[in-house]
mmCIF file of C-alpha atoms in Angstrom:
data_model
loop_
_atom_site.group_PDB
_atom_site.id
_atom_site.type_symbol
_atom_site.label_atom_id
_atom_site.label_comp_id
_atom_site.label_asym_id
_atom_site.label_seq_id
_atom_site.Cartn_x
_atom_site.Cartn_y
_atom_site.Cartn_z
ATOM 1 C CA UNK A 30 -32.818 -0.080 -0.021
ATOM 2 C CA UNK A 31 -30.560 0.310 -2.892
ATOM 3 C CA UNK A 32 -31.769 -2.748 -4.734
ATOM 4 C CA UNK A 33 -35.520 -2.170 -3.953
ATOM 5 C CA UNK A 34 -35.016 1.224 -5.748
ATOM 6 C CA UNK A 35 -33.510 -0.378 -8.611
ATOM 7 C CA UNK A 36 -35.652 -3.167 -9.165
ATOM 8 C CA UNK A 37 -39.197 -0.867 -9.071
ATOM 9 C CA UNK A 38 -37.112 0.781 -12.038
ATOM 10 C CA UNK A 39 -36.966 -2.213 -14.006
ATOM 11 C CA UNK A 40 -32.943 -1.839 -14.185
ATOM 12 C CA UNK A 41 -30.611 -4.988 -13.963
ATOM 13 C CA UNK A 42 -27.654 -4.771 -11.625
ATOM 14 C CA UNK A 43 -25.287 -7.649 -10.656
ATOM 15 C CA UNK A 44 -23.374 -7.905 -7.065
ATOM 16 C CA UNK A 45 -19.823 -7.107 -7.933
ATOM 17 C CA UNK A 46 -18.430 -7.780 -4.511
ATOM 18 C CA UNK A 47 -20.473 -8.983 -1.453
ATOM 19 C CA UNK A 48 -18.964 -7.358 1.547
ATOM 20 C CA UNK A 49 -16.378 -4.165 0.594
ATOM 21 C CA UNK A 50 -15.858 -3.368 4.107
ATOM 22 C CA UNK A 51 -14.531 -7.164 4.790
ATOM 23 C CA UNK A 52 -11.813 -6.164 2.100
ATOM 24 C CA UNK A 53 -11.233 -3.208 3.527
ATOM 25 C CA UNK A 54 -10.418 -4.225 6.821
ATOM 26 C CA UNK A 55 -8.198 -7.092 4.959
ATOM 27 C CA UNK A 56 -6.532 -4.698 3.651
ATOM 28 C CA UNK A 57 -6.041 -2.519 6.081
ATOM 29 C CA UNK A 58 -4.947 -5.277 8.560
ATOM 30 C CA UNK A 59 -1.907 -6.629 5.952
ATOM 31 C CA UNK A 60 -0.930 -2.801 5.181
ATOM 32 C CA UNK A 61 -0.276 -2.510 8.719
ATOM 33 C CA UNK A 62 1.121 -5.489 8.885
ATOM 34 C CA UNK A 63 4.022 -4.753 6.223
ATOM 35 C CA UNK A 64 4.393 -1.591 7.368
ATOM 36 C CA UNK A 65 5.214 -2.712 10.794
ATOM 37 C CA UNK A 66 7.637 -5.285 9.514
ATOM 38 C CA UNK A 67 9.730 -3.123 7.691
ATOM 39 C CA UNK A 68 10.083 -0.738 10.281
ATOM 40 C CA UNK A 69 11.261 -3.699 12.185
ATOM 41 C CA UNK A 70 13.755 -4.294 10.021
ATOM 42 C CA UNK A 71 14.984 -0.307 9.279
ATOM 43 C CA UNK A 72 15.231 -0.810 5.960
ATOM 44 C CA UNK A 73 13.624 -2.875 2.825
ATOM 45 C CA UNK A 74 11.500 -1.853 -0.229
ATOM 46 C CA UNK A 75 8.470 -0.423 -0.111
ATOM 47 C CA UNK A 76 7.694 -1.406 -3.570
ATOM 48 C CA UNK A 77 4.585 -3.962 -4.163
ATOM 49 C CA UNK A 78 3.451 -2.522 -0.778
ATOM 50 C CA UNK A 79 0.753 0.238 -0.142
ATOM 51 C CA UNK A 80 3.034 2.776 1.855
ATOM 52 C CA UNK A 81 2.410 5.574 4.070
ATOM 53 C CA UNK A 82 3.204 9.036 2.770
ATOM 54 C CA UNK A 83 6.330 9.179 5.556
ATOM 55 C CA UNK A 84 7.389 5.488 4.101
ATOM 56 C CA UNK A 85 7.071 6.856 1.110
ATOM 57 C CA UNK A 86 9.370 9.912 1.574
ATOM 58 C CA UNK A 87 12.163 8.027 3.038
ATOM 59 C CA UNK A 88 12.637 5.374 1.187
ATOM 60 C CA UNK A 89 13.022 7.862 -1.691
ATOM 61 C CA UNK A 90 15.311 9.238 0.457
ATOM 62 C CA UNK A 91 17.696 6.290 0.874
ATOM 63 C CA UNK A 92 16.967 5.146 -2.995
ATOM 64 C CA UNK A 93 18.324 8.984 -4.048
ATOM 65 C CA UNK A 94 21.526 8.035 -1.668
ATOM 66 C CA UNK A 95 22.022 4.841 -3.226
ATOM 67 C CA UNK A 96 21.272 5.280 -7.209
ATOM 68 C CA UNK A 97 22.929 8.136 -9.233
ATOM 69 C CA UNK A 98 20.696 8.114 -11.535
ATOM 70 C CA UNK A 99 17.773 9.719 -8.997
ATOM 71 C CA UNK A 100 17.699 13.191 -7.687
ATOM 72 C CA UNK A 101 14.885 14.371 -5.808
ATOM 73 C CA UNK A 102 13.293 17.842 -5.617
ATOM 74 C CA UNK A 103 10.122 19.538 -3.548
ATOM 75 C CA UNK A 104 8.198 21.419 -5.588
ATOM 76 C CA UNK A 105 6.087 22.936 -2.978
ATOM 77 C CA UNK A 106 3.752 22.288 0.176
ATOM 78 C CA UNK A 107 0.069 20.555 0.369
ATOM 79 C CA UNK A 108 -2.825 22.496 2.074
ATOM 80 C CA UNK A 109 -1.515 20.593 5.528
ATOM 81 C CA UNK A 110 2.302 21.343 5.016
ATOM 82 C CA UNK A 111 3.718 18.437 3.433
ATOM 83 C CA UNK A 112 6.363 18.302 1.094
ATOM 84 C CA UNK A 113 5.289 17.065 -2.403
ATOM 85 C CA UNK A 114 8.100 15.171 -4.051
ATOM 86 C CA UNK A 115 9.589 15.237 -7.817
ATOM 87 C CA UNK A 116 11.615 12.521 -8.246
ATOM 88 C CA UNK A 117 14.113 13.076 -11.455
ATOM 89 C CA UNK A 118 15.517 9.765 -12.756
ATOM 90 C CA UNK A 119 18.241 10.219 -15.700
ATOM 91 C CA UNK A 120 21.841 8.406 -16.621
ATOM 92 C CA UNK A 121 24.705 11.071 -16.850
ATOM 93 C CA UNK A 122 25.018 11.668 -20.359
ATOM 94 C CA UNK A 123 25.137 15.691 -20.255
ATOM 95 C CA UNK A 124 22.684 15.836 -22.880
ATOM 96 C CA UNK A 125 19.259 17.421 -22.880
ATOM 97 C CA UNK A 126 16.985 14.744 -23.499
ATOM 98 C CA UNK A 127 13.211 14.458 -23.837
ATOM 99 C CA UNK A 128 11.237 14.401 -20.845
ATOM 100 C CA UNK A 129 8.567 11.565 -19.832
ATOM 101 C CA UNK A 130 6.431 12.698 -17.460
ATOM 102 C CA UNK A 131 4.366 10.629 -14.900
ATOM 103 C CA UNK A 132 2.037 11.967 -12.140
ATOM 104 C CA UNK A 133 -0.083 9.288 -9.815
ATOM 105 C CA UNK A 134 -2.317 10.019 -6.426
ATOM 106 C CA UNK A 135 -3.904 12.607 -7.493
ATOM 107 C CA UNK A 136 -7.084 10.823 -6.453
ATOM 108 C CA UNK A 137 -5.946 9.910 -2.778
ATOM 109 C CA UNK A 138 -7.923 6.509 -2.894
ATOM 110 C CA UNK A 139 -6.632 5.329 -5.655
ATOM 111 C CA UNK A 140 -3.638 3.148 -4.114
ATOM 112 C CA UNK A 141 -2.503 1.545 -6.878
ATOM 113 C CA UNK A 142 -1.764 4.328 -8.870
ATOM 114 C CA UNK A 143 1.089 5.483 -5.911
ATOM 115 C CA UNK A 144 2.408 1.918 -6.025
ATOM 116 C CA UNK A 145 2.510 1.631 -9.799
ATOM 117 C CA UNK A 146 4.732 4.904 -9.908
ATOM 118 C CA UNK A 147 6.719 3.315 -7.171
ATOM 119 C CA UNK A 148 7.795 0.258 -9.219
ATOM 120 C CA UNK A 149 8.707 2.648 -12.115
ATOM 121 C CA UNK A 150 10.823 4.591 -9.787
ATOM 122 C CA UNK A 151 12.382 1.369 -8.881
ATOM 123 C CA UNK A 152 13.255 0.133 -12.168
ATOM 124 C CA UNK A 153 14.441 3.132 -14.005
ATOM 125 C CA UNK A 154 16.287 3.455 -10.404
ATOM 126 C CA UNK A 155 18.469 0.465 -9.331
ATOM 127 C CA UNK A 156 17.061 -2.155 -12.629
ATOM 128 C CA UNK A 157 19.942 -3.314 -14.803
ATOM 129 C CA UNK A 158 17.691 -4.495 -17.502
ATOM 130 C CA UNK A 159 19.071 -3.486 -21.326
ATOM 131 C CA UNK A 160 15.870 -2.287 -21.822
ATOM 132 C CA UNK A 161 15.671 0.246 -18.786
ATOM 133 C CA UNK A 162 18.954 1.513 -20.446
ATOM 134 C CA UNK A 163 17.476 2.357 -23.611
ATOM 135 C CA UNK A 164 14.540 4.313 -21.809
ATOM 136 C CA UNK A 165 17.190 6.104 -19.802
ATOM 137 C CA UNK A 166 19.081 6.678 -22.975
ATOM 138 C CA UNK A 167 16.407 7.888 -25.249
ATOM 139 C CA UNK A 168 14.999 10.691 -22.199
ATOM 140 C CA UNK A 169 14.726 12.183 -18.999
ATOM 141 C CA UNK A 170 12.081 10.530 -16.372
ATOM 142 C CA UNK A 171 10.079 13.411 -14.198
ATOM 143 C CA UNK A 172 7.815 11.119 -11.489
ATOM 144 C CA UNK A 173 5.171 12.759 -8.849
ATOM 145 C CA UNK A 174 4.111 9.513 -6.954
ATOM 146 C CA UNK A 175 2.056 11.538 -4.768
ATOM 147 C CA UNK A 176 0.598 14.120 -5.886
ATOM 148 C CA UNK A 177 -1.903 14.635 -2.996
ATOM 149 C CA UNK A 178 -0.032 13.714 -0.008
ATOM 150 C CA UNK A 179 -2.685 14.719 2.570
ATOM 151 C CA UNK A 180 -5.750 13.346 0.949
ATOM 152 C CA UNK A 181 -3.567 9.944 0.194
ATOM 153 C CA UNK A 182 -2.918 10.403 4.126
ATOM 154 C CA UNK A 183 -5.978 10.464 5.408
ATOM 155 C CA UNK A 184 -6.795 7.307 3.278
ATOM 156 C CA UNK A 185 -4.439 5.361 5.665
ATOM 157 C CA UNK A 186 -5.651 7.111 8.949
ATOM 158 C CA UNK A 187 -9.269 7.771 8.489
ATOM 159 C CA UNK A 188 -11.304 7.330 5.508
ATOM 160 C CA UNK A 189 -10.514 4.863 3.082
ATOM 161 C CA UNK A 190 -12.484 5.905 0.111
ATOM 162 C CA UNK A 191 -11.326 9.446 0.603
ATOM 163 C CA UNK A 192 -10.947 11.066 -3.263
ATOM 164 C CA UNK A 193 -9.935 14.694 -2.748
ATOM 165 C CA UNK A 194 -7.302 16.855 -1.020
ATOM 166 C CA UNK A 195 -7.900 18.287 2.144
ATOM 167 C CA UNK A 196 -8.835 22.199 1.645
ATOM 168 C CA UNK A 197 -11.749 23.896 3.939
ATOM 169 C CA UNK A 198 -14.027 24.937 2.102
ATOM 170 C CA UNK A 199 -15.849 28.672 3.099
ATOM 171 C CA UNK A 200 -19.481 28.126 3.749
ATOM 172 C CA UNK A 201 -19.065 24.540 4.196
ATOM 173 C CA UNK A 202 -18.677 21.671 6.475
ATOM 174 C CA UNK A 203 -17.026 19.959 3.552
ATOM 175 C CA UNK A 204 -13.716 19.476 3.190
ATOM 176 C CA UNK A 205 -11.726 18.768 0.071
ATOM 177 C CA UNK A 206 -11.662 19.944 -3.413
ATOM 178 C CA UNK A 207 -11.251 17.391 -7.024
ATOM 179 C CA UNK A 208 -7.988 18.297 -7.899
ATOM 180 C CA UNK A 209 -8.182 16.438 -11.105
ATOM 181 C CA UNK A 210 -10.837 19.135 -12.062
ATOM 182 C CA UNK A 211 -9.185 22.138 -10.404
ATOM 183 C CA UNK A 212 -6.816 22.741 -13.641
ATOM 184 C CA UNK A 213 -7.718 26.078 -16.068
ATOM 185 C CA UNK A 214 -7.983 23.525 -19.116
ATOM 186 C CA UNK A 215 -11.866 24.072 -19.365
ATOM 187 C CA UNK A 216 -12.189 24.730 -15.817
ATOM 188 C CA UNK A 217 -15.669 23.764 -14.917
ATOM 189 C CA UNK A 218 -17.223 23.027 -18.221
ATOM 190 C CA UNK A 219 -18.515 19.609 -17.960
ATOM 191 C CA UNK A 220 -17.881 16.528 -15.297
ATOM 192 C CA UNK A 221 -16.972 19.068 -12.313
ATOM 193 C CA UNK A 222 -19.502 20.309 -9.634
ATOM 194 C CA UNK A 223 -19.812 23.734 -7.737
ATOM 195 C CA UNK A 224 -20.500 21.875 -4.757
ATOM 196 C CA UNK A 225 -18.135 21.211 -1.910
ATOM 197 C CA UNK A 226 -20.034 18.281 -0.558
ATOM 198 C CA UNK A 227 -19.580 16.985 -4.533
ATOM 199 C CA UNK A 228 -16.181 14.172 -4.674
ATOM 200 C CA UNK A 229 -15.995 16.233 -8.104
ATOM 201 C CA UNK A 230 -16.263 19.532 -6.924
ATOM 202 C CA UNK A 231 -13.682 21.685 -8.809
ATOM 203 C CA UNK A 232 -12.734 24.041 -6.828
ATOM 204 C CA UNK A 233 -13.965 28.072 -6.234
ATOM 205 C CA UNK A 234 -11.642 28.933 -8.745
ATOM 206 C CA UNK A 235 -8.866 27.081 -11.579
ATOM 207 C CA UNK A 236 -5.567 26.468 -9.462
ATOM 208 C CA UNK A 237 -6.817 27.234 -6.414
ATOM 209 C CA UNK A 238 -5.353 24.695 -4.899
ATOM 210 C CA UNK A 239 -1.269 24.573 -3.446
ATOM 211 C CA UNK A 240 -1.181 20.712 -5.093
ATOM 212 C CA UNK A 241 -2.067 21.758 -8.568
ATOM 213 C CA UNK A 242 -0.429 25.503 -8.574
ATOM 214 C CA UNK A 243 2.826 23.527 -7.846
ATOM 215 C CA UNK A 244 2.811 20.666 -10.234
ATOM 216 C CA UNK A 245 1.621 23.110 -12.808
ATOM 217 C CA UNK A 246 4.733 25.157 -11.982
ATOM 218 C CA UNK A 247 6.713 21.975 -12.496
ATOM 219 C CA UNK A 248 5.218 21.171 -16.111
ATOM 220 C CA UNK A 249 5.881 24.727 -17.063
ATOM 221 C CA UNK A 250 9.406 25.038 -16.178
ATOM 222 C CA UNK A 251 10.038 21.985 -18.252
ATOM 223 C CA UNK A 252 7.680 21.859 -21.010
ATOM 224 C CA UNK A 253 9.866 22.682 -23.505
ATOM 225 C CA UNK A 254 10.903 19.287 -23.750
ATOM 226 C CA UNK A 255 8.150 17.450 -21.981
ATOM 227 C CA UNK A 256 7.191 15.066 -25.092
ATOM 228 C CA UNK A 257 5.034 12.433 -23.322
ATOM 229 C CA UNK A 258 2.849 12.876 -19.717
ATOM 230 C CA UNK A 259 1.051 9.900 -18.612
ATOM 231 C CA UNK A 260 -1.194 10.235 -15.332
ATOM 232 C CA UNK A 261 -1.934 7.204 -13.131
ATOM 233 C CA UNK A 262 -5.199 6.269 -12.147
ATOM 234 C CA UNK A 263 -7.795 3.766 -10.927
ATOM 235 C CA UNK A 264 -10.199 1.459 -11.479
ATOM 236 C CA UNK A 265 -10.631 -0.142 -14.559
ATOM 237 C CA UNK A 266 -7.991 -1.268 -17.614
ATOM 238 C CA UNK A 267 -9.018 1.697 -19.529
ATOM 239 C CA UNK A 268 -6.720 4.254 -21.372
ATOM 240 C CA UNK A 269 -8.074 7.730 -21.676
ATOM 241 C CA UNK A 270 -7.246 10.824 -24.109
ATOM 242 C CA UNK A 271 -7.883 14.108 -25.275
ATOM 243 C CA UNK A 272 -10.625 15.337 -25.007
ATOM 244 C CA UNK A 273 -12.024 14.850 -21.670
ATOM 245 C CA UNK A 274 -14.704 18.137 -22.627
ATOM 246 C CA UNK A 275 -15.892 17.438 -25.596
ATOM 247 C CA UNK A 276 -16.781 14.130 -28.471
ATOM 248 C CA UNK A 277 -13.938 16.194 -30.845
ATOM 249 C CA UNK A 278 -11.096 14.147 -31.942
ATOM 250 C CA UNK A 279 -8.211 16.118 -30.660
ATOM 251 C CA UNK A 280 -5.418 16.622 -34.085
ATOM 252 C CA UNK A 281 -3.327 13.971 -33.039
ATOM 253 C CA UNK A 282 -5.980 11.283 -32.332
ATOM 254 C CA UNK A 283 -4.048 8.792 -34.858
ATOM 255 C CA UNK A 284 -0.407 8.643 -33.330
ATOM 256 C CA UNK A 285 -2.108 8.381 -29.575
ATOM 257 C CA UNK A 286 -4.227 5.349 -30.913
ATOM 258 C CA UNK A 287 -1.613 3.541 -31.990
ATOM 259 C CA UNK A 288 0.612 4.053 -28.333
ATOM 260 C CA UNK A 289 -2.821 2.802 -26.984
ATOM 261 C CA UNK A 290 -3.092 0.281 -29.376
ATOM 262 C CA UNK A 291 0.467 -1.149 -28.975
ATOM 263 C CA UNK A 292 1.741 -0.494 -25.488
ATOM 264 C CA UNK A 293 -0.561 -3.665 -23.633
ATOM 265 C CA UNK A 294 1.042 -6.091 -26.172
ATOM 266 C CA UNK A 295 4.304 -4.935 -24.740
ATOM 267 C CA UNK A 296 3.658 -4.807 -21.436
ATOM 268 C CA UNK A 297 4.786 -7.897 -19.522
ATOM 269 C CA UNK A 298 2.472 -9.012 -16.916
#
């Protein structure tokens, strides 16, 4: 037993949460739930919900119809075939603007990273607010809200704690490779595994992947004026930075602490 182990090592642990499969099967049962009653009704937001991939997709699809400001744009297929969605958000000015760019699901069990994305979509989509205006004013909004539509998927169907995409592996019964780790920045240096069996296996190869080959496609097309790129993940209230390789402060270490130092004061919860 887990806590037999830990206590013959004379480390201290504390029970976080009793029963996690009780809270998965909560959550599973009111995801269904919503999901079936806004089928029921054809129409409704998704937003505060945890969506399918397919709910996901068309009600992008009706918010592009119904908002001017959104355009949307597939920038390629997943290992299983699906379309992976870049959602543009910008008011008609005929300017080139600045770029903010925001990428969530990467890590397909991380739900509220897709919803998060979801409610920006929302508000820089349809929100009124003077302060939405000014964001839309001052630049361009470039959104992935999934970027790993088949791991996120099988999340809903099979395996709730599911991290990576859904490659097969050669040589291995494992499927699935990190794609947070399968980028060429310091591809394989430290925090990534060789394994496939590994949730942080990186990959045979940088960019092996379809997911990450696309999106990087994306970000170089555009990175002339991408001046901000924020990635969405989960757990903890924790805001990360360069480096992720090494203990060296990256050259611009003092403006990023002060965005990390002032944005939660701004936020309103």
């Amino acid at each position: 037993m887990l806590i037999d182990a830990l206590k013959s090592r004379g480390l201290t642990y504390a029970v976080m949460v009793d029963d996690v499969q009780g809270h998965i099967h909560r959550e599973s049962s009111k995801t269904r739930r919503v999901r079936r009653e806004l089928r029921r009704k054809s129409a409704g937001s998704i937003v505060g919900t945890y969506a399918s991939s397919a709910d996901i997709v068309s009600w992008l699809n009706e918010l592009a119809k119904t908002s001017s400001r959104v355009t949307l744009h597939s920038y390629g297929k997943s290992v299983e075939g699906r379309d992976m969605t870049l959602v543009k958000i910008c008011n008609s000015t005929g300017t080139t603007k600045p770029i903010v760019f925001i990428e969530a699901g990467t890590h397909a069990r991380e739900w509220i990273g897709h919803a998060t994305a979801l409610w920006i979509i929302d508000q820089l989509a349809t929100s009124a607010d003077a302060d939405v205006a000014r964001l839309l004013d001052a630049a361009d909004w470039y959104i992935v809200p999934v970027a790993n539509p088949d791991g996120y998927e099988y999340t809903h169907s099979t395996d709730r704690f599911w991290r990576k995409n859904r490659s097969k592996n050669n040589g291995s019964a494992c499927r699935g490779v990190d794609l947070h780790r399968n980028w060429d920045s310091q591809w394989m240096k430290v925090g990534a595994s060789g394994r496939p069996c590994d949730e942080i296996y990186a990959g045979p190869s940088a960019f092996s992947e379809p997911e990450t080959k696309a999106l990087r496609d994306v970000i170089v097309a555009a990175k002339a004026n991408v001046k901000a790129y924020f990635a969405l993940h989960s757990y903890s209230q924790a805001w990360l930075t360069s480096w992720g390789y090494t203990g060296q402060a990256p050259p611009d270490l003092d403006p990023l602490v002060t965005v990390i130092l002032t944005v939660p004061s701004l936020c309103r919860i």
